[in-house]
CSV table of C-alpha atoms in Angstrom, one decimal:
chain,number,residue,atom,x,y,z
A,1,MET,CA,180.2,112.5,75.0
A,2,GLU,CA,176.7,113.3,73.6
A,3,PRO,CA,176.2,112.2,70.0
A,4,ILE,CA,176.3,114.9,67.3
A,5,LYS,CA,172.8,116.3,66.9
A,6,ASN,CA,171.7,117.5,63.4
A,7,THR,CA,168.5,119.6,63.1
A,8,LEU,CA,166.6,120.4,60.0
A,9,LEU,CA,164.5,123.5,60.9
A,10,LEU,CA,161.5,123.7,58.6
A,11,PHE,CA,159.8,127.1,58.8
A,12,SER,CA,156.1,126.6,58.0
A,13,LYS,CA,152.6,128.1,58.3
A,14,LEU,CA,149.4,126.4,59.0
A,15,PRO,CA,147.7,126.1,55.6
A,16,GLU,CA,144.9,128.6,56.4
A,17,VAL,CA,142.7,129.9,53.6
A,18,GLY,CA,143.6,133.4,52.6
A,19,LEU,CA,146.8,133.4,54.7
A,20,VAL,CA,149.2,131.3,52.6
A,21,LYS,CA,150.4,131.6,49.0
A,22,THR,CA,148.2,134.6,48.4
A,23,ARG,CA,150.3,135.7,45.4
A,24,LEU,CA,148.9,132.6,43.6
A,25,THR,CA,145.4,133.7,44.3
A,26,VAL,CA,142.8,136.2,42.9
A,27,LEU,CA,143.4,138.1,46.2
A,28,LYS,CA,146.6,139.4,44.6
A,29,ASP,CA,147.9,138.7,41.1
A,30,GLY,CA,147.3,135.0,40.8
A,31,MET,CA,144.5,132.9,39.3
A,32,PHE,CA,143.5,130.5,42.0
A,33,ALA,CA,140.9,130.6,44.7
A,34,PRO,CA,142.4,131.0,48.2
A,35,GLU,CA,141.1,127.6,49.1
A,36,THR,CA,143.0,126.0,46.3
A,37,ALA,CA,146.3,127.8,47.2
A,38,ALA,CA,145.9,126.6,50.8
A,39,VAL,CA,145.5,123.0,49.8
A,40,LEU,CA,148.4,123.2,47.4
A,41,TYR,CA,150.6,124.7,50.2
A,42,GLN,CA,149.6,121.8,52.5
A,43,ALA,CA,150.6,119.3,49.8
A,44,MET,CA,154.0,121.0,49.4
A,45,LEU,CA,154.5,121.1,53.2
A,46,LEU,CA,153.8,117.4,53.7
A,47,ASP,CA,155.9,116.4,50.6
A,48,VAL,CA,158.9,118.4,51.9
A,49,ALA,CA,158.7,116.7,55.3
A,50,ASP,CA,158.5,113.3,53.5
A,51,VAL,CA,161.6,114.1,51.5
A,52,ILE,CA,163.5,115.3,54.6
A,53,LEU,CA,162.7,112.1,56.6
A,54,ALA,CA,163.7,109.9,53.7
A,55,ALA,CA,167.0,111.8,53.5
A,56,PHE,CA,167.5,111.2,57.2
A,57,ASP,CA,167.4,107.4,56.6
A,58,LYS,CA,170.4,107.8,54.3
A,59,LEU,CA,172.2,110.3,56.5
A,60,GLU,CA,171.9,108.0,59.6
A,61,ALA,CA,173.7,105.3,57.6
A,62,ARG,CA,176.2,107.9,56.5
A,63,TYR,CA,176.9,109.2,60.0
A,64,PRO,CA,176.2,106.3,62.3
A,65,GLY,CA,175.6,107.2,65.9
A,66,GLU,CA,174.5,110.8,65.1
A,67,VAL,CA,171.0,112.1,65.9
A,68,PHE,CA,168.8,113.7,63.2
A,69,GLU,CA,165.6,115.6,63.9
A,70,LEU,CA,163.1,117.5,61.9
A,71,VAL,CA,161.7,120.5,63.7
A,72,ILE,CA,158.5,122.0,62.2
A,73,SER,CA,158.5,125.6,63.4
A,74,THR,CA,155.4,127.6,63.0
A,75,ALA,CA,153.8,130.9,64.2
A,76,PRO,CA,151.8,132.1,66.0
A,77,ALA,CA,152.0,129.8,69.0
A,78,LYS,CA,148.2,129.2,68.9
A,79,ASN,CA,148.7,127.2,65.7
A,80,LEU,CA,151.1,124.7,67.2
A,81,GLU,CA,148.5,122.1,68.2
A,82,ALA,CA,146.7,122.3,64.8
A,83,MET,CA,150.0,121.8,63.0
A,84,GLY,CA,150.7,118.7,65.0
A,85,ALA,CA,147.2,117.4,64.2
A,86,LEU,CA,147.7,118.1,60.5
A,87,PHE,CA,150.8,115.8,60.4
A,88,ALA,CA,149.1,113.2,62.6
A,89,GLU,CA,146.1,113.1,60.2
A,90,ALA,CA,148.5,112.7,57.3
A,91,GLY,CA,150.0,109.6,58.9
A,92,PHE,CA,153.3,111.0,60.2
A,93,GLU,CA,154.4,109.0,63.2
A,94,ASP,CA,158.2,109.4,63.0
A,95,GLU,CA,160.0,109.9,66.3
A,96,ARG,CA,162.5,112.2,64.7
A,97,LEU,CA,159.7,114.8,64.1
A,98,ARG,CA,158.8,117.5,66.6
A,99,PHE,CA,157.0,120.8,66.6
A,100,ALA,CA,157.9,124.2,67.8
A,101,THR,CA,156.9,127.9,67.5
A,102,ASP,CA,159.0,130.9,66.7
A,103,ALA,CA,158.4,134.5,67.7
A,104,GLY,CA,159.5,138.0,66.9
A,105,ALA,CA,158.7,141.4,65.3
A,106,SER,CA,160.2,140.5,61.9
A,107,PHE,CA,161.4,137.6,59.8
A,108,ASP,CA,164.9,138.2,61.1
A,109,GLU,CA,163.7,137.9,64.7
A,110,HIS,CA,161.6,134.8,64.0
A,111,TYR,CA,164.5,133.0,62.4
A,112,ASN,CA,166.9,134.0,65.2
A,113,ASP,CA,164.5,132.8,67.8
A,114,ALA,CA,164.0,129.4,66.1
A,115,PHE,CA,167.8,128.9,65.7
A,116,ALA,CA,168.4,129.9,69.3
A,117,GLN,CA,165.8,127.4,70.6
A,118,CYS,CA,167.5,124.6,68.6
A,119,PHE,CA,171.0,125.4,69.8
A,120,ALA,CA,169.7,125.7,73.4
A,121,ALA,CA,168.2,122.2,73.0
A,122,GLY,CA,171.6,120.7,72.1
A,123,THR,CA,171.8,121.0,68.4
A,124,ASP,CA,175.2,121.0,66.8
A,125,LEU,CA,174.3,121.6,63.1
A,126,ILE,CA,171.3,123.4,61.8
A,127,LEU,CA,170.0,123.3,58.2
A,128,SER,CA,166.9,125.4,57.7
A,129,MET,CA,164.5,125.9,54.8
A,130,GLY,CA,160.9,126.8,53.9
A,131,ALA,CA,158.0,124.4,53.2
A,132,ASP,CA,157.1,125.7,49.7
A,133,MET,CA,159.8,123.8,47.8
A,134,PRO,CA,158.2,120.8,45.9
A,135,ALA,CA,161.4,120.3,43.9
A,136,LEU,CA,163.4,119.6,47.1
A,137,THR,CA,165.3,116.3,46.8
A,138,GLU,CA,166.9,114.0,49.3
A,139,GLY,CA,170.2,114.9,47.7
A,140,ASP,CA,169.7,118.6,48.6
A,141,VAL,CA,169.3,117.7,52.2
A,142,ILE,CA,172.2,115.3,52.2
A,143,ARG,CA,174.5,117.8,50.5
A,144,GLY,CA,173.5,120.4,53.1
A,145,PHE,CA,174.4,118.2,56.1
A,146,ASP,CA,177.6,116.9,54.4
A,147,ALA,CA,178.8,120.6,54.0
A,148,LEU,CA,177.9,121.4,57.6
A,149,HIS,CA,179.9,118.3,58.8
A,150,GLU,CA,182.9,119.6,56.8
A,151,LEU,CA,182.6,123.0,58.4
A,152,ARG,CA,182.7,121.5,61.9
A,153,ASP,CA,186.5,121.4,61.6
A,154,ALA,CA,186.6,125.2,60.9
A,155,GLU,CA,187.8,127.0,64.0
A,156,ARG,CA,185.0,129.6,63.8
A,157,GLY,CA,182.4,127.4,62.0
A,158,GLY,CA,180.8,128.5,58.8
A,159,ILE,CA,177.6,128.8,56.9
A,160,VAL,CA,176.0,126.8,54.0
A,161,LEU,CA,173.4,128.2,51.7
A,162,ALA,CA,171.4,127.4,48.5
A,163,PRO,CA,170.0,130.2,46.4
A,164,ASP,CA,166.3,130.3,45.3
A,165,GLN,CA,165.3,131.6,41.9
A,166,GLU,CA,164.8,135.2,43.0
A,167,MET,CA,168.0,136.5,44.6
A,168,GLY,CA,167.0,134.9,47.9
A,169,VAL,CA,168.0,131.7,49.6
A,170,SER,CA,166.0,128.4,49.9
A,171,ILE,CA,168.4,126.7,52.3
A,172,ILE,CA,170.6,128.3,55.0
A,173,GLY,CA,172.4,126.8,58.0
A,174,TRP,CA,175.5,126.9,60.2
A,175,THR,CA,177.3,125.1,63.0
A,176,ARG,CA,177.0,125.7,66.7
A,177,GLU,CA,180.4,127.4,66.8
A,178,THR,CA,179.4,129.9,64.2
A,179,ASP,CA,179.0,133.5,65.5
A,180,PHE,CA,176.3,134.4,63.0
A,181,ASP,CA,172.6,135.3,62.9
A,182,HIS,CA,169.9,136.6,60.5
A,183,THR,CA,169.8,140.2,61.7
A,184,GLY,CA,169.7,142.6,58.8
A,185,VAL,CA,169.2,139.9,56.2
A,186,PHE,CA,165.5,139.9,55.5
A,187,TYR,CA,165.3,143.6,56.4
A,188,ASN,CA,168.5,144.8,55.0
A,189,PRO,CA,169.0,148.6,55.6
A,190,TYR,CA,171.0,149.0,52.3
A,191,GLY,CA,168.5,147.3,50.0
A,192,LEU,CA,170.3,144.0,49.5
A,193,THR,CA,168.2,141.0,48.7
A,194,VAL,CA,168.6,138.0,51.0
A,195,LEU,CA,171.3,136.0,49.2
A,196,PRO,CA,173.8,138.9,48.9
A,197,ALA,CA,172.9,140.0,52.4
A,198,TYR,CA,173.9,136.7,53.8
A,199,ILE,CA,177.1,136.6,51.7
A,200,GLU,CA,178.1,140.2,52.7
A,201,LYS,CA,177.5,139.5,56.3
A,202,ALA,CA,179.6,136.3,56.2
A,203,GLN,CA,182.3,138.1,54.3
A,204,SER,CA,182.5,140.9,56.9
A,205,LEU,CA,183.0,138.3,59.6
A,206,GLY,CA,185.5,136.3,57.6
A,207,LEU,CA,183.4,133.2,57.9
A,208,PRO,CA,183.7,130.2,55.5
A,209,ALA,CA,180.7,129.6,53.3
A,210,ARG,CA,179.6,126.6,51.3
A,211,TYR,CA,177.5,127.0,48.1
A,212,LEU,CA,174.8,124.4,47.6
A,213,PRO,CA,172.8,123.9,44.3
A,214,PRO,CA,169.8,126.2,43.9
A,215,VAL,CA,166.4,125.0,45.0
A,216,PRO,CA,163.4,127.0,43.8
A,217,ASP,CA,160.4,127.8,46.0
A,218,VAL,CA,156.9,128.8,45.0
A,219,ASP,CA,155.7,132.4,45.7
A,220,THR,CA,154.4,133.7,42.3
A,221,MET,CA,152.6,132.3,39.3
A,222,ALA,CA,155.9,132.3,37.4
A,223,ASP,CA,157.5,130.3,40.3
A,224,LEU,CA,154.6,127.8,40.1
A,225,ARG,CA,154.9,127.3,36.4
A,226,HIS,CA,158.6,126.5,36.8
A,227,ASN,CA,158.0,124.1,39.7
A,228,ILE,CA,155.2,122.3,37.7
A,229,THR,CA,157.8,121.2,35.2
A,230,LEU,CA,160.2,120.1,37.9
A,231,VAL,CA,157.5,118.1,39.8
A,232,GLN,CA,156.6,116.4,36.5
A,233,ALA,CA,160.3,115.5,35.9
A,234,LEU,CA,160.9,114.4,39.5
A,235,ARG,CA,157.9,112.2,39.6
A,236,TYR,CA,159.0,110.4,36.4
A,237,CYS,CA,162.6,110.1,37.5
A,238,ALA,CA,161.9,108.9,41.1
A,239,PRO,CA,161.7,105.2,40.4
A,240,PHE,CA,165.0,105.3,38.5
A,241,ASP,CA,166.7,107.5,41.1
A,242,GLY,CA,165.4,105.6,44.1
A,243,THR,CA,164.2,108.8,45.7
A,244,MET,CA,161.0,110.2,47.2
A,245,PRO,CA,158.8,112.1,44.7
A,246,PRO,CA,156.6,115.0,45.6
A,247,ARG,CA,153.5,112.8,45.2
A,248,ARG,CA,150.9,115.0,47.0
A,249,THR,CA,151.9,118.1,45.1
A,250,ALA,CA,151.9,116.2,41.8
A,251,GLN,CA,148.4,114.9,42.6
A,252,MET,CA,147.1,118.3,43.7
A,253,LEU,CA,148.5,119.9,40.5
A,254,LYS,CA,146.7,117.3,38.5
A,255,ASP,CA,143.5,117.9,40.4
A,256,MET,CA,143.9,121.6,39.6
A,257,GLY,CA,144.4,120.9,35.9
A,258,CYS,CA,147.9,122.3,36.2
A,259,ASP,CA,150.2,119.3,35.9
A,260,GLN,CA,151.6,120.5,32.5
A,261,VAL,CA,152.9,123.8,31.3
A,262,ARG,CA,152.3,124.9,27.7
A,263,VAL,CA,153.6,128.1,26.2
A,264,SER,CA,153.0,130.0,22.9
A,265,PRO,CA,155.5,129.3,20.1
A,266,ASN,CA,158.6,131.5,20.4
A,267,ASN,CA,159.4,133.4,17.2
A,268,LEU,CA,162.2,135.5,18.8
A,269,ILE,CA,165.0,133.4,17.4
A,270,ASP,CA,167.9,134.0,15.1
A,271,PRO,CA,167.1,132.9,11.5
A,272,ARG,CA,168.7,129.5,10.8
A,273,SER,CA,169.6,130.7,7.3
A,274,ILE,CA,172.0,133.2,8.9
A,275,ILE,CA,173.4,130.7,11.4
A,276,ASP,CA,173.8,127.8,8.9
A,277,GLY,CA,174.8,130.0,6.0
């Protein structure tokens, strides 16, 4: 029998100026130059890949004999070579890493195409996520694959998902046996956001679903401020936790002068005299 094949499908973009993280830039409602946002996205992408590969080391010990691979999926196809070069220049030489492209007329179709390619290549379990999650931990990846392994015993498979901070999902995946796809999720005809759209679809099919701890991503300035505090905490805690910190993102935030978040004093509080009597 072939060994169980586990795939982490990382959806990503080439960090091109003016085409990534534009909501953080002056092109939209952000405060950074497009060049700065592109370099920040590149740092997050490489850090997320580092964390995933570090989690694979622990998963291989947890599931001996199984295969783990990281598939960096990007679009359009013309960017494939440049994406490979980006990782090579960053020093990635891991044999568990490969690159692919996904295609379609919508997010739903792109995701369906990438999943179909992985299953056609022999994947048994897929966990997928985006590359803009600097607070991703090895524990998040391990919990995701642990849940998928438990769902392998379900007759019809099942899905796992982790919410983001804005009614969407940051991690989604399912087993080969699961009759499920992304159609109608990112472009839901009834106005559902991504998280409830996945849940409603799984419920309509009677599929088991496993809830994973939320992992925030970075789209808006508010998202970035939240993630700055998480990156600061993760970097400090990493030596005590024995985990991989988001070192590139932390350095980039420092170079941007954004490695700390300060807010105005909040006077919207109940008077202590009333609470304490």
